mmCIF file of C-alpha atoms in Angstrom:
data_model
loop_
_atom_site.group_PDB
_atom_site.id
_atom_site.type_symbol
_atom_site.label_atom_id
_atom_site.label_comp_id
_atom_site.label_asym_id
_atom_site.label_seq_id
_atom_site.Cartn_x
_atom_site.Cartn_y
_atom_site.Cartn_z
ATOM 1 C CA UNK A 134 44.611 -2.575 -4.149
ATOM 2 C CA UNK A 135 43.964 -4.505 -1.039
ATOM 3 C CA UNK A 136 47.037 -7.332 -0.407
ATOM 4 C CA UNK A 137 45.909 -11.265 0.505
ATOM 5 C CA UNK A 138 47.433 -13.711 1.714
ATOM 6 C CA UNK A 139 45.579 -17.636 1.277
ATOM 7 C CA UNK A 140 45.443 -20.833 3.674
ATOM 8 C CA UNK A 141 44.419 -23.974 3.699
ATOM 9 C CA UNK A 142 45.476 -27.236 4.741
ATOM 10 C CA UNK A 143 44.278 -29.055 1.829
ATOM 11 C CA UNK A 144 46.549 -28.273 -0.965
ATOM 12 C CA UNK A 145 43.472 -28.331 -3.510
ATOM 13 C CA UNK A 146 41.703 -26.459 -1.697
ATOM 14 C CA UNK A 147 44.560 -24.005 -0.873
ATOM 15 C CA UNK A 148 44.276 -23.639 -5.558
ATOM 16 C CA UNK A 149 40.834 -23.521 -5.319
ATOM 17 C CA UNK A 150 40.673 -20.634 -2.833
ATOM 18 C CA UNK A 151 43.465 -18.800 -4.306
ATOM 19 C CA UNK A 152 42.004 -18.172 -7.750
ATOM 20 C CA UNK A 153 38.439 -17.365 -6.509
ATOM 21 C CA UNK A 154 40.696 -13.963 -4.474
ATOM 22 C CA UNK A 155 42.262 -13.274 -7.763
ATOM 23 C CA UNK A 156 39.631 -13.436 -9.985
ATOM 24 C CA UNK A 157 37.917 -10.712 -7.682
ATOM 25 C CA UNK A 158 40.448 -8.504 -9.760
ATOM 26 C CA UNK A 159 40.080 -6.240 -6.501
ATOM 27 C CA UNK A 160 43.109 -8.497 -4.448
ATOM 28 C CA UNK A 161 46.901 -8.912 -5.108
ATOM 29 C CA UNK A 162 47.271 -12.316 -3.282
ATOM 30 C CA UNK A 163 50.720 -11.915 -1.851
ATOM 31 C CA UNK A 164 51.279 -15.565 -1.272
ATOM 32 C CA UNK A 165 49.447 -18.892 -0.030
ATOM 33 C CA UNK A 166 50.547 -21.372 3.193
ATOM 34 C CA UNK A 167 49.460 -24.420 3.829
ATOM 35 C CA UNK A 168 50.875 -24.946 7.511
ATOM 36 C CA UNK A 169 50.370 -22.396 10.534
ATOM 37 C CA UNK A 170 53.766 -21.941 11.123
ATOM 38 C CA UNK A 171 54.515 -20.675 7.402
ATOM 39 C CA UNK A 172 51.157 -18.716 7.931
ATOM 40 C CA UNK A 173 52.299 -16.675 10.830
ATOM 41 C CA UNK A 174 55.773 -16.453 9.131
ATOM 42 C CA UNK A 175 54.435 -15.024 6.083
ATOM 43 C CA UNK A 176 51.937 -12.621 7.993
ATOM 44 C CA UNK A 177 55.031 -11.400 9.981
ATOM 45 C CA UNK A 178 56.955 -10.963 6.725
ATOM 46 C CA UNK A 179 54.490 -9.773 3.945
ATOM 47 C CA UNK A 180 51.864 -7.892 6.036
ATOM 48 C CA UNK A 181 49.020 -8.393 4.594
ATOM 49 C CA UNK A 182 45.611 -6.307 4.765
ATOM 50 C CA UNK A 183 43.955 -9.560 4.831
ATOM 51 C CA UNK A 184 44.250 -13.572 5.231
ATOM 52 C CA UNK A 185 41.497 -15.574 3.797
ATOM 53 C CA UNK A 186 41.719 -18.727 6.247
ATOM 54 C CA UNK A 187 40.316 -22.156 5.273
ATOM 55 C CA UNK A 188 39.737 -24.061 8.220
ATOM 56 C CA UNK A 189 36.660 -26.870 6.106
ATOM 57 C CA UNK A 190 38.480 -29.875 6.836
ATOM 58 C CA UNK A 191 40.239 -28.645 9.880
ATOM 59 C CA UNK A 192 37.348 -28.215 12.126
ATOM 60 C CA UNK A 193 38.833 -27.208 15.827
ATOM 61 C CA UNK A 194 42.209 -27.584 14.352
ATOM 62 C CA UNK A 195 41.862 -24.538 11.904
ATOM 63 C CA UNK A 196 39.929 -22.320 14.687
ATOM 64 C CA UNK A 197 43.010 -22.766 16.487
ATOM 65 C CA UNK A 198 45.042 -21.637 13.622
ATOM 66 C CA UNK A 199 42.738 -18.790 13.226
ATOM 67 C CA UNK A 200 43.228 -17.673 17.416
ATOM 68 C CA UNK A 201 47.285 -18.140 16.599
ATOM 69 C CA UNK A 202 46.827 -15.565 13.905
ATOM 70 C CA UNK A 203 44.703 -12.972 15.602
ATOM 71 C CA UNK A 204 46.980 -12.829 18.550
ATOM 72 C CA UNK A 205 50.058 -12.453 16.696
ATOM 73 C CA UNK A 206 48.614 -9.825 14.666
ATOM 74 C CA UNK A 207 45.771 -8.653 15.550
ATOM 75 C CA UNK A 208 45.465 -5.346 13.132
ATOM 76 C CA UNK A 209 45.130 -7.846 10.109
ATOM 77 C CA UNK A 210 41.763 -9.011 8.819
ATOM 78 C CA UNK A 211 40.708 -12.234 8.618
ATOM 79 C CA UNK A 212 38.204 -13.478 6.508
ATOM 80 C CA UNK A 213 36.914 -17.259 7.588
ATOM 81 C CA UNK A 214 35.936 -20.275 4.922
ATOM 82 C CA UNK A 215 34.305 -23.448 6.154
ATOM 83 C CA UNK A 216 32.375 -26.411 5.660
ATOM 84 C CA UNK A 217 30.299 -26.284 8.103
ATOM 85 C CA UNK A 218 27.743 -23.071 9.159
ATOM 86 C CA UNK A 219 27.439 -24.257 12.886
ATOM 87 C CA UNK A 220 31.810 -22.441 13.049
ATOM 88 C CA UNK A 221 30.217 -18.998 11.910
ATOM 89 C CA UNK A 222 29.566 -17.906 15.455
ATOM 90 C CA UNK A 223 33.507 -18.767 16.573
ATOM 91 C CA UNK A 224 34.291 -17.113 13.562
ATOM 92 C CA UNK A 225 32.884 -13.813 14.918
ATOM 93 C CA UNK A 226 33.774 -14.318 18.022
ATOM 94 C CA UNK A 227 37.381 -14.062 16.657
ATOM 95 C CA UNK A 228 36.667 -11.174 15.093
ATOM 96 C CA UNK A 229 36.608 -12.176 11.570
ATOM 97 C CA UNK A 230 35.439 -9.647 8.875
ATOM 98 C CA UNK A 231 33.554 -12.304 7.620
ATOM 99 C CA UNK A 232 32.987 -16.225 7.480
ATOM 100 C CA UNK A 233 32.107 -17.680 3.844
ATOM 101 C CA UNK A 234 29.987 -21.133 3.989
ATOM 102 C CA UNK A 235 31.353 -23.406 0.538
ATOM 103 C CA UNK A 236 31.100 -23.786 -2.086
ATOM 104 C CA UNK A 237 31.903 -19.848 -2.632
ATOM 105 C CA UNK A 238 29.784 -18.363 -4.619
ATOM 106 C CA UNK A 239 31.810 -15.512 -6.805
ATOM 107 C CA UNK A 240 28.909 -12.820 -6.188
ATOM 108 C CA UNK A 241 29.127 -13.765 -1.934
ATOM 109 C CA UNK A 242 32.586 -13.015 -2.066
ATOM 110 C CA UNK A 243 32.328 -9.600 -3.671
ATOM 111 C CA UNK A 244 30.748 -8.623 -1.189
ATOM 112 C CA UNK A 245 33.241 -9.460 1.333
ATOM 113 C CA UNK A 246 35.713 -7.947 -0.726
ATOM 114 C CA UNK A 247 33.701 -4.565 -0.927
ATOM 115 C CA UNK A 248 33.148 -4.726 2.759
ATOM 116 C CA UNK A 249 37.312 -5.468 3.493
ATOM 117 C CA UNK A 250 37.531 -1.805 0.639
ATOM 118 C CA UNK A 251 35.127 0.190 3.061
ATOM 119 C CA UNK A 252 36.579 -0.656 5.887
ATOM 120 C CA UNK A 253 39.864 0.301 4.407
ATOM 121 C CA UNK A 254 38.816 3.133 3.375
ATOM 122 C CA UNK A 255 37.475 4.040 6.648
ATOM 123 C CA UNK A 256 41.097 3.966 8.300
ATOM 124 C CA UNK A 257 42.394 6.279 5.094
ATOM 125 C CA UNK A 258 39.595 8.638 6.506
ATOM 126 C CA UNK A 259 41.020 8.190 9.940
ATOM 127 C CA UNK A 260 44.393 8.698 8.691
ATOM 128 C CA UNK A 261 43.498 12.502 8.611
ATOM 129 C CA UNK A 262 44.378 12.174 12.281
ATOM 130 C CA UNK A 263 40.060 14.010 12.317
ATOM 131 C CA UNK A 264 36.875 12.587 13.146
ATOM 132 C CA UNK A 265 33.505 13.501 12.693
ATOM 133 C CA UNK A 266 30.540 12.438 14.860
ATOM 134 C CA UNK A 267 27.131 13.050 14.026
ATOM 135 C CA UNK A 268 25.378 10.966 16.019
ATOM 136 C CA UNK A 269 24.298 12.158 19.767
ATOM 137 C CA UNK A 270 26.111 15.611 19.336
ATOM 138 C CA UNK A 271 28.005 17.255 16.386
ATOM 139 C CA UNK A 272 31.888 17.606 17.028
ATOM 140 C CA UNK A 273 34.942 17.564 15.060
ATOM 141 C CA UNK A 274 37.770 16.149 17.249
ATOM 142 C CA UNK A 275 41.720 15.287 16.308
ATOM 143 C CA UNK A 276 43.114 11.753 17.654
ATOM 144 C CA UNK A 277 43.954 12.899 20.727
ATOM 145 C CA UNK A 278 40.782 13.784 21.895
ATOM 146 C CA UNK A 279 40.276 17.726 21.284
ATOM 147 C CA UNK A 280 37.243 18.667 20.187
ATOM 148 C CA UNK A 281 36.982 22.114 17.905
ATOM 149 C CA UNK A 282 35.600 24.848 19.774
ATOM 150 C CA UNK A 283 32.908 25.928 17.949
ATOM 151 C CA UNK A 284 32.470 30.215 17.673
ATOM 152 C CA UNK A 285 28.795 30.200 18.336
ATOM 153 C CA UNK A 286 26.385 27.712 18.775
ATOM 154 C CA UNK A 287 25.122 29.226 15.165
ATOM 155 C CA UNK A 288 28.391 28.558 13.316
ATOM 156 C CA UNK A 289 27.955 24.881 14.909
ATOM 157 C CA UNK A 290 24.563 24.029 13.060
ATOM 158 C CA UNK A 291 25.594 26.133 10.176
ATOM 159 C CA UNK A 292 27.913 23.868 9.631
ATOM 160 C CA UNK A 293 25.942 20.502 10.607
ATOM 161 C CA UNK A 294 22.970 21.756 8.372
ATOM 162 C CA UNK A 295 25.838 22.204 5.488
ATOM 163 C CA UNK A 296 26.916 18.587 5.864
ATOM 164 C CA UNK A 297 23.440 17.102 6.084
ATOM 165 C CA UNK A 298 22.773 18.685 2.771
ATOM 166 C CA UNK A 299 26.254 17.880 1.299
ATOM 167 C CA UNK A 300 26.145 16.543 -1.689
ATOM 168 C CA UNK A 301 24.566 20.201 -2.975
ATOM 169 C CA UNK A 302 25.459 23.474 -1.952
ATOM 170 C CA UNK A 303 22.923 25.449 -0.421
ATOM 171 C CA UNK A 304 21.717 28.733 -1.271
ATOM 172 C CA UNK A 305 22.428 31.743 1.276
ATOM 173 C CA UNK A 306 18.639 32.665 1.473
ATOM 174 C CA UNK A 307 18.035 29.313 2.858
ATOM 175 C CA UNK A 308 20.776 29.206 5.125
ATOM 176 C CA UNK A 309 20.153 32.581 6.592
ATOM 177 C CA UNK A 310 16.270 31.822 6.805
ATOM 178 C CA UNK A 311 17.384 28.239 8.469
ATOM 179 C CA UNK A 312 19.304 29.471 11.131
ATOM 180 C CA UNK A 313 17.970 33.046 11.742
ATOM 181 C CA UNK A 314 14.148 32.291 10.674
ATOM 182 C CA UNK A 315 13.028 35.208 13.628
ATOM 183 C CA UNK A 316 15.279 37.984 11.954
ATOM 184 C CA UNK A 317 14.876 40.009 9.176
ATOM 185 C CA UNK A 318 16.253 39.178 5.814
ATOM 186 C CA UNK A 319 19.441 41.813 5.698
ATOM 187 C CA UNK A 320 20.377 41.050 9.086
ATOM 188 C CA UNK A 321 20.211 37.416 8.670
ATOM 189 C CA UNK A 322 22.643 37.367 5.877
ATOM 190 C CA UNK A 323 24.882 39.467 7.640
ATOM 191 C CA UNK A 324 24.640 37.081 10.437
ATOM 192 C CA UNK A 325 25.637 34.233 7.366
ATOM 193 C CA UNK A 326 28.439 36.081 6.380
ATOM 194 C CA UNK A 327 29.885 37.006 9.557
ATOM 195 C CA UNK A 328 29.180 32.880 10.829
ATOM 196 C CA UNK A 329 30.733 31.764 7.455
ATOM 197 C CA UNK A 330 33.717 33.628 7.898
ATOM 198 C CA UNK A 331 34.364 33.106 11.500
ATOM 199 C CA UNK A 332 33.991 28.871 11.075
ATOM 200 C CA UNK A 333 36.443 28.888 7.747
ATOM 201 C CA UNK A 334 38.709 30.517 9.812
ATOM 202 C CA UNK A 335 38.358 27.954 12.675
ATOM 203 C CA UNK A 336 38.072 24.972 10.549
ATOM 204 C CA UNK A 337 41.396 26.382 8.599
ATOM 205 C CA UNK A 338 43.448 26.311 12.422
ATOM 206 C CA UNK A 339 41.840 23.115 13.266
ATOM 207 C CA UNK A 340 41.868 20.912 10.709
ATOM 208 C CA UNK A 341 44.013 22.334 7.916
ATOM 209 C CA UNK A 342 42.391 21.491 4.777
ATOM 210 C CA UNK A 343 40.758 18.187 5.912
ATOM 211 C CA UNK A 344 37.116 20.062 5.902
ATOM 212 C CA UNK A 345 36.400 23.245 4.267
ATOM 213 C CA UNK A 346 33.047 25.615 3.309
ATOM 214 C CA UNK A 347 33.365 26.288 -0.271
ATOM 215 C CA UNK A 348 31.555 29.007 -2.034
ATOM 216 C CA UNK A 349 30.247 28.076 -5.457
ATOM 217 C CA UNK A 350 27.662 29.128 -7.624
ATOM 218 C CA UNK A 351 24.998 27.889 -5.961
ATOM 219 C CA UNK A 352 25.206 28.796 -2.536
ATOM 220 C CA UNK A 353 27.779 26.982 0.163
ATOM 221 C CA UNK A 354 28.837 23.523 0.310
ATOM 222 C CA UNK A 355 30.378 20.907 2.859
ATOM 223 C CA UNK A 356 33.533 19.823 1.453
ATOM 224 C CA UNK A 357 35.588 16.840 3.189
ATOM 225 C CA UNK A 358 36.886 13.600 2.588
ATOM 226 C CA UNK A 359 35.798 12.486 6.141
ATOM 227 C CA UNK A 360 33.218 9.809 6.572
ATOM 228 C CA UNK A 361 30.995 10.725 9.782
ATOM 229 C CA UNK A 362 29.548 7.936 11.977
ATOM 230 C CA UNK A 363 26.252 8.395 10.888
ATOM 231 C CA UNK A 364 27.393 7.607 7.313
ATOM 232 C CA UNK A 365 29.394 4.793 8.659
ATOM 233 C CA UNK A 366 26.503 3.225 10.687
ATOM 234 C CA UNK A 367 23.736 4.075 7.616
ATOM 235 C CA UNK A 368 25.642 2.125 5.278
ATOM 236 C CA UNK A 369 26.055 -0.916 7.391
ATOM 237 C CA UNK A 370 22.707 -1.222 8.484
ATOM 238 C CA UNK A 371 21.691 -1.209 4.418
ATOM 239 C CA UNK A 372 23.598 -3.738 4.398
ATOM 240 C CA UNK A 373 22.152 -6.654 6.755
ATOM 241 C CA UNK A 374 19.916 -8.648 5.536
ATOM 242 C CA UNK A 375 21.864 -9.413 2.757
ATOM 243 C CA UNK A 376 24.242 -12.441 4.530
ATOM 244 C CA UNK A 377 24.273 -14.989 6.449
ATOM 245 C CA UNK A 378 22.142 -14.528 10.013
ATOM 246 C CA UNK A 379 25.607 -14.563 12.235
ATOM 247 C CA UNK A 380 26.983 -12.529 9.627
ATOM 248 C CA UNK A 381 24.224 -9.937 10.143
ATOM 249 C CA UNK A 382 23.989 -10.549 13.760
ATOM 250 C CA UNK A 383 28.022 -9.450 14.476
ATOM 251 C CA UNK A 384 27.456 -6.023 12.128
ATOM 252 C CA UNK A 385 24.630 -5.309 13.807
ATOM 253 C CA UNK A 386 26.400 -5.833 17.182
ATOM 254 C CA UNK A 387 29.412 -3.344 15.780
ATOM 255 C CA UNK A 388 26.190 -0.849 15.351
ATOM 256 C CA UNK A 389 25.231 -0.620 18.658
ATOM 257 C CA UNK A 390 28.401 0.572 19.989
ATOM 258 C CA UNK A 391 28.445 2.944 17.548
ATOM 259 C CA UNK A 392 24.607 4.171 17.805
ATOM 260 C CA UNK A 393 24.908 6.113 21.004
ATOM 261 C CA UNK A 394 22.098 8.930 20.298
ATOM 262 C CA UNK A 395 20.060 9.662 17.323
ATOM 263 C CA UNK A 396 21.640 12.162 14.290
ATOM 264 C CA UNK A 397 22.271 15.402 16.700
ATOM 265 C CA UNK A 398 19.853 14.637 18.894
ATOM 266 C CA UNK A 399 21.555 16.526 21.957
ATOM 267 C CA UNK A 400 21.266 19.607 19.407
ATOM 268 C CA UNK A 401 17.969 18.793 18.542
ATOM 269 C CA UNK A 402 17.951 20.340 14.628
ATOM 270 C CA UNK A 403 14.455 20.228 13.380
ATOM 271 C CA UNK A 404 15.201 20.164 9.953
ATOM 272 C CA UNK A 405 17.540 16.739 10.951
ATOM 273 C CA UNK A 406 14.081 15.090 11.503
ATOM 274 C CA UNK A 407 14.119 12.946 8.196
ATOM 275 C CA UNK A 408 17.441 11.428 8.710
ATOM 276 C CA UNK A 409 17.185 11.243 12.399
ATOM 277 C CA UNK A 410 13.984 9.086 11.934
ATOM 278 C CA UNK A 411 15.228 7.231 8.985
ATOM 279 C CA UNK A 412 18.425 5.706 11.192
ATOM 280 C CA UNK A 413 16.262 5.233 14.060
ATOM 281 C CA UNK A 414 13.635 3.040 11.584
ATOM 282 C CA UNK A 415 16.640 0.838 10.311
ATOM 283 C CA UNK A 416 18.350 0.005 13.829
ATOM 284 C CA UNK A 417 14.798 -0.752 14.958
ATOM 285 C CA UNK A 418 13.745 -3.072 12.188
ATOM 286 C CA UNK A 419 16.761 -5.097 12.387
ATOM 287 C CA UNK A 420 17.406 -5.256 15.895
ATOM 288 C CA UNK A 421 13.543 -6.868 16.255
ATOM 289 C CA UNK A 422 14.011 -8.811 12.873
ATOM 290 C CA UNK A 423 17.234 -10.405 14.430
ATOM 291 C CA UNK A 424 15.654 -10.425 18.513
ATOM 292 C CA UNK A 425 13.047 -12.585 17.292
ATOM 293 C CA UNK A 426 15.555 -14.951 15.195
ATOM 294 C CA UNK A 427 16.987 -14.912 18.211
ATOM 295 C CA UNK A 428 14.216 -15.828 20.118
ATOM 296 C CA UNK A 429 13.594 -18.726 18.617
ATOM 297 C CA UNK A 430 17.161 -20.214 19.011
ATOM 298 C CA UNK A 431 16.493 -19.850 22.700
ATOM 299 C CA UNK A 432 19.757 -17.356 22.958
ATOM 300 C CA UNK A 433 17.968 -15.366 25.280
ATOM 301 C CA UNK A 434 20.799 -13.124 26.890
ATOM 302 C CA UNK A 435 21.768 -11.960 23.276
ATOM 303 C CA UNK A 436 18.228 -10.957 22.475
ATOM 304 C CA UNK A 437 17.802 -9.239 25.662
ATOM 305 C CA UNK A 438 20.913 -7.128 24.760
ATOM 306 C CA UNK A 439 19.694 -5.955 21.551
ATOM 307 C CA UNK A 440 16.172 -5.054 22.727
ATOM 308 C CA UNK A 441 17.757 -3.322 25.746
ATOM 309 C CA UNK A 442 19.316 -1.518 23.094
ATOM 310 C CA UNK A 443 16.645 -0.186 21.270
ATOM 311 C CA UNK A 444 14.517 0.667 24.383
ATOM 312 C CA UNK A 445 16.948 2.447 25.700
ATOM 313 C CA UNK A 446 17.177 4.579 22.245
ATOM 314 C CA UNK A 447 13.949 4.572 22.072
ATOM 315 C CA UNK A 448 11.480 4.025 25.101
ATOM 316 C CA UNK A 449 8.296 4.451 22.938
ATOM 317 C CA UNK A 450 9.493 1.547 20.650
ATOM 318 C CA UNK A 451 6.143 -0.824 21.549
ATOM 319 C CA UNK A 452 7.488 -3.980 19.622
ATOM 320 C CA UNK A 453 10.924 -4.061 21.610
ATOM 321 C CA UNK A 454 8.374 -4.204 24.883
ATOM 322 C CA UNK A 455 6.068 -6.537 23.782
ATOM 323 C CA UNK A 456 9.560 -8.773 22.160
ATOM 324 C CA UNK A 457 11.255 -8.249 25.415
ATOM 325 C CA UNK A 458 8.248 -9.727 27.653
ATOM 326 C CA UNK A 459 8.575 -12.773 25.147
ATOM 327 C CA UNK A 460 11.578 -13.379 25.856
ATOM 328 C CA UNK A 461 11.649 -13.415 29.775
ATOM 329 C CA UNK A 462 8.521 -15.518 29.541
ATOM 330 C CA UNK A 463 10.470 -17.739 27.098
ATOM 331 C CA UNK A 464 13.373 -18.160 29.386
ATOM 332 C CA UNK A 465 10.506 -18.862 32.406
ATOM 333 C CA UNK A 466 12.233 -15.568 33.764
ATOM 334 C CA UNK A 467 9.033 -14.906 35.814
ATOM 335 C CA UNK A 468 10.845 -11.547 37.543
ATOM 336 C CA UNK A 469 11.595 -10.032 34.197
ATOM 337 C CA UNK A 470 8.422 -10.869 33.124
ATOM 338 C CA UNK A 471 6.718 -9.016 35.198
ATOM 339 C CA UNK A 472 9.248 -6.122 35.559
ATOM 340 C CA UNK A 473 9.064 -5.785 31.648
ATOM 341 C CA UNK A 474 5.550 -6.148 31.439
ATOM 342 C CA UNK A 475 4.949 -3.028 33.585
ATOM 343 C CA UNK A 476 7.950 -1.007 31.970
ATOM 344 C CA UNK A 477 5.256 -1.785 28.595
ATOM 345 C CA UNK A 478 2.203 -0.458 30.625
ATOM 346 C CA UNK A 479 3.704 2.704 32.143
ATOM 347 C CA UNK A 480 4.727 3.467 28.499
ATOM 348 C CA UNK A 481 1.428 2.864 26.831
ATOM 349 C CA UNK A 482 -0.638 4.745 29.677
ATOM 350 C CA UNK A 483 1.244 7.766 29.330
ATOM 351 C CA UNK A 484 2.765 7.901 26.122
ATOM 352 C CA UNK A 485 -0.466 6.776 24.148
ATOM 353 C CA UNK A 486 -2.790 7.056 26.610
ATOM 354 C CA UNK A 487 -4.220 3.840 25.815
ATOM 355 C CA UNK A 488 -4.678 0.639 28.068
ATOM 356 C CA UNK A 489 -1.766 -2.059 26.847
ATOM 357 C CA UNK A 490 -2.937 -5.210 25.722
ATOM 358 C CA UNK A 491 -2.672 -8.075 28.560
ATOM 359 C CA UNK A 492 0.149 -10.171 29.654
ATOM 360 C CA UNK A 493 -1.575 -13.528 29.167
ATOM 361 C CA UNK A 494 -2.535 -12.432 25.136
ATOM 362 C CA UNK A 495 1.336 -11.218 24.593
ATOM 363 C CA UNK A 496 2.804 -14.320 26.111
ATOM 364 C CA UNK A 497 -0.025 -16.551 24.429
ATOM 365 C CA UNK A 498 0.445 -14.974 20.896
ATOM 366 C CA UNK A 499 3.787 -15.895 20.917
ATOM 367 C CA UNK A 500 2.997 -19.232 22.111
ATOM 368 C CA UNK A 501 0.960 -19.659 19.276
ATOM 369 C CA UNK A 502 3.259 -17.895 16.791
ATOM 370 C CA UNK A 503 6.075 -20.540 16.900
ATOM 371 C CA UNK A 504 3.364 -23.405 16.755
ATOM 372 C CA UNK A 505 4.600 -25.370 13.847
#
């Protein structure tokens, strides 16, 4: 069970705040302070996964409080409760988990609470001392840095295809006719076997018992407590849309770091298609859901970022051109205007093959778009 510990400068409040964390029944609040000095005290001494800071009556005061805390320890979550929405931005700036608007609604802060688990259980993954990336390229790697040597480049997808499909195992016939589709069927599976045995050996010197490939009655299955980045990043990006906007906008932001190629793209699986274009989708639809929010706040640097972002993941994405044009105009950027504008043509002419529509309709259509 995750450990709390409660502030608040108003004692009520500090009550109020302190039973809504225990009756999560997912918390062992470890003990509540109503000054910063007994805060930082009581961080130093308890060490707490997590301090649930009220700072609604404390304004810049409790912001302050919040910048003491994250310097003096900056490995301990902080989840941020105010008054007022307009301190959800400085929240995440200060790298709060999360920032709850009151009154707290019990269902709101189960999902903080679930999100403080997974992240927790993320570290317990990382505690292996392994990680695995999916996303760009497929490697196994230790803390310090060394990657597994893979024995062929067949034993490396053999593998990759085993964890895409693993929550099944998968039958030998369709591994051996997934990797060695040209060959015939005896000397495929002997090309299974030989793979199979060679990477269990590998995995067994790399990693111990941390991943395995298990033979069961159905074929061969991925078997590891490890959480990959793609599952990391697919499970956040469910998520938003379901918070508040800044909320959504900072895990979003955490994304991007993260989303540095599509699912194996430098391996370029075929049969990772699906999942490849399913991630791709979801970083897209938020990124010009939140780009247009964004937009219309006039925080045009931020937007830029994001559809920088997705261009850059995806050149062919037509909405992050036509957004991005927007916003230059928007910002009476006339240079990036124009420079974005004919990024969008090039791509339409040769991608599609088809003439792009006009500046003056894209800038005009938005014009008319945030009409009230």
């Amino acid at each position: 069970m995750l450990t709390a510990i409660v502030y608040s400068g108003d004692a009520l409040a500090l009550t109020a705040l302190e039973r809504c964390v225990r009756e999560t029944g997912k918390m062992k609040v470890l003990g509540t302070c109503q000054s910063d000095t007994l805060l930082l005290h009581t961080v130093g001494e308890q060490r707490p996964d997590v301090v649930f800071l009220d700072i609604g009556i404390l304004g810049d005061t409790g912001l302050a409080v919040a910048a003491a805390l994250r310097e003096y320890a900056p490995r301990t979550d902080m989840v941020m409760i105010t008054d007022h929405r307009e301190y959800a931005m400085d929240a995440f700036e200060l790298d709060a988990v999360d920032c709850l608007l009151k009154p707290i609604q019990a269902e709101r802060l189960m999902r903080t609470v679930e999100r403080l688990r997974d992240r927790y259980l993320a570290q317990d993954t990382h505690a292996t001392g392994f990680e695995l990336q999916c996303m760009s390229e497929f490697a196994v790697l230790n803390t310090a840095g060394d990657f597994l040597r893979w024995p062929t480049q067949k034993a490396q997808e053999m593998l990759a295809f085993l964890w895409y499909n693993r929550k099944r195992a998968v039958g030998t016939s369709v591994l051996a006719e997934t990797l060695w589709p040209d060959v015939d069927a005896v000397r495929a599976r002997n090309n299974l076997y030989t793979t199979i045995y060679n990477m269990k050996k590998v995995l067994k010197q790399f990693t111990g018992n941390v991943i395995c490939i298990e033979k069961c009655s159905g074929g061969y299955q991925f078997v590891s407590a490890l959480e990959s980045d793609a599952e990391y990043i697919q499970a956040r990006l469910e998520k938003i849309g379901q918070g508040e906007f800044a909320e959504d906008l900072h895990s979003y932001k955490q994304m991007m770091v993260l989303y540095t190629g599509g699912l194996f793209e430098a391996e370029e699986y075929g049969w990772s298609q699906n999942m490849q274009a399913y991630l791709l989708e979801l970083i897209q639809k938020h990124g010009l859901r939140l780009s247009n929010r964004l937009l219309k706040m006039e925080r045009w640097r931020e937007a830029q970022e994001i559809l920088q972002h997705l261009l850059l993941r995806d050149p062919c994405c037509e909405g992050a051109h036509v957004l991005l044009i927007r916003v230059h105009a928007r910002a009476a950027d006339i240079a990036g205007t124009r420079q974005s504008y004919a990024c969008y043509c090039q791509m339409m002419r040769s991608e599609f093959d088809v003439e792009p529509r006009s500046l003056a309709e894209i800038v005009d259509e938005e014009s008319v778009l945030r009409k009230p």
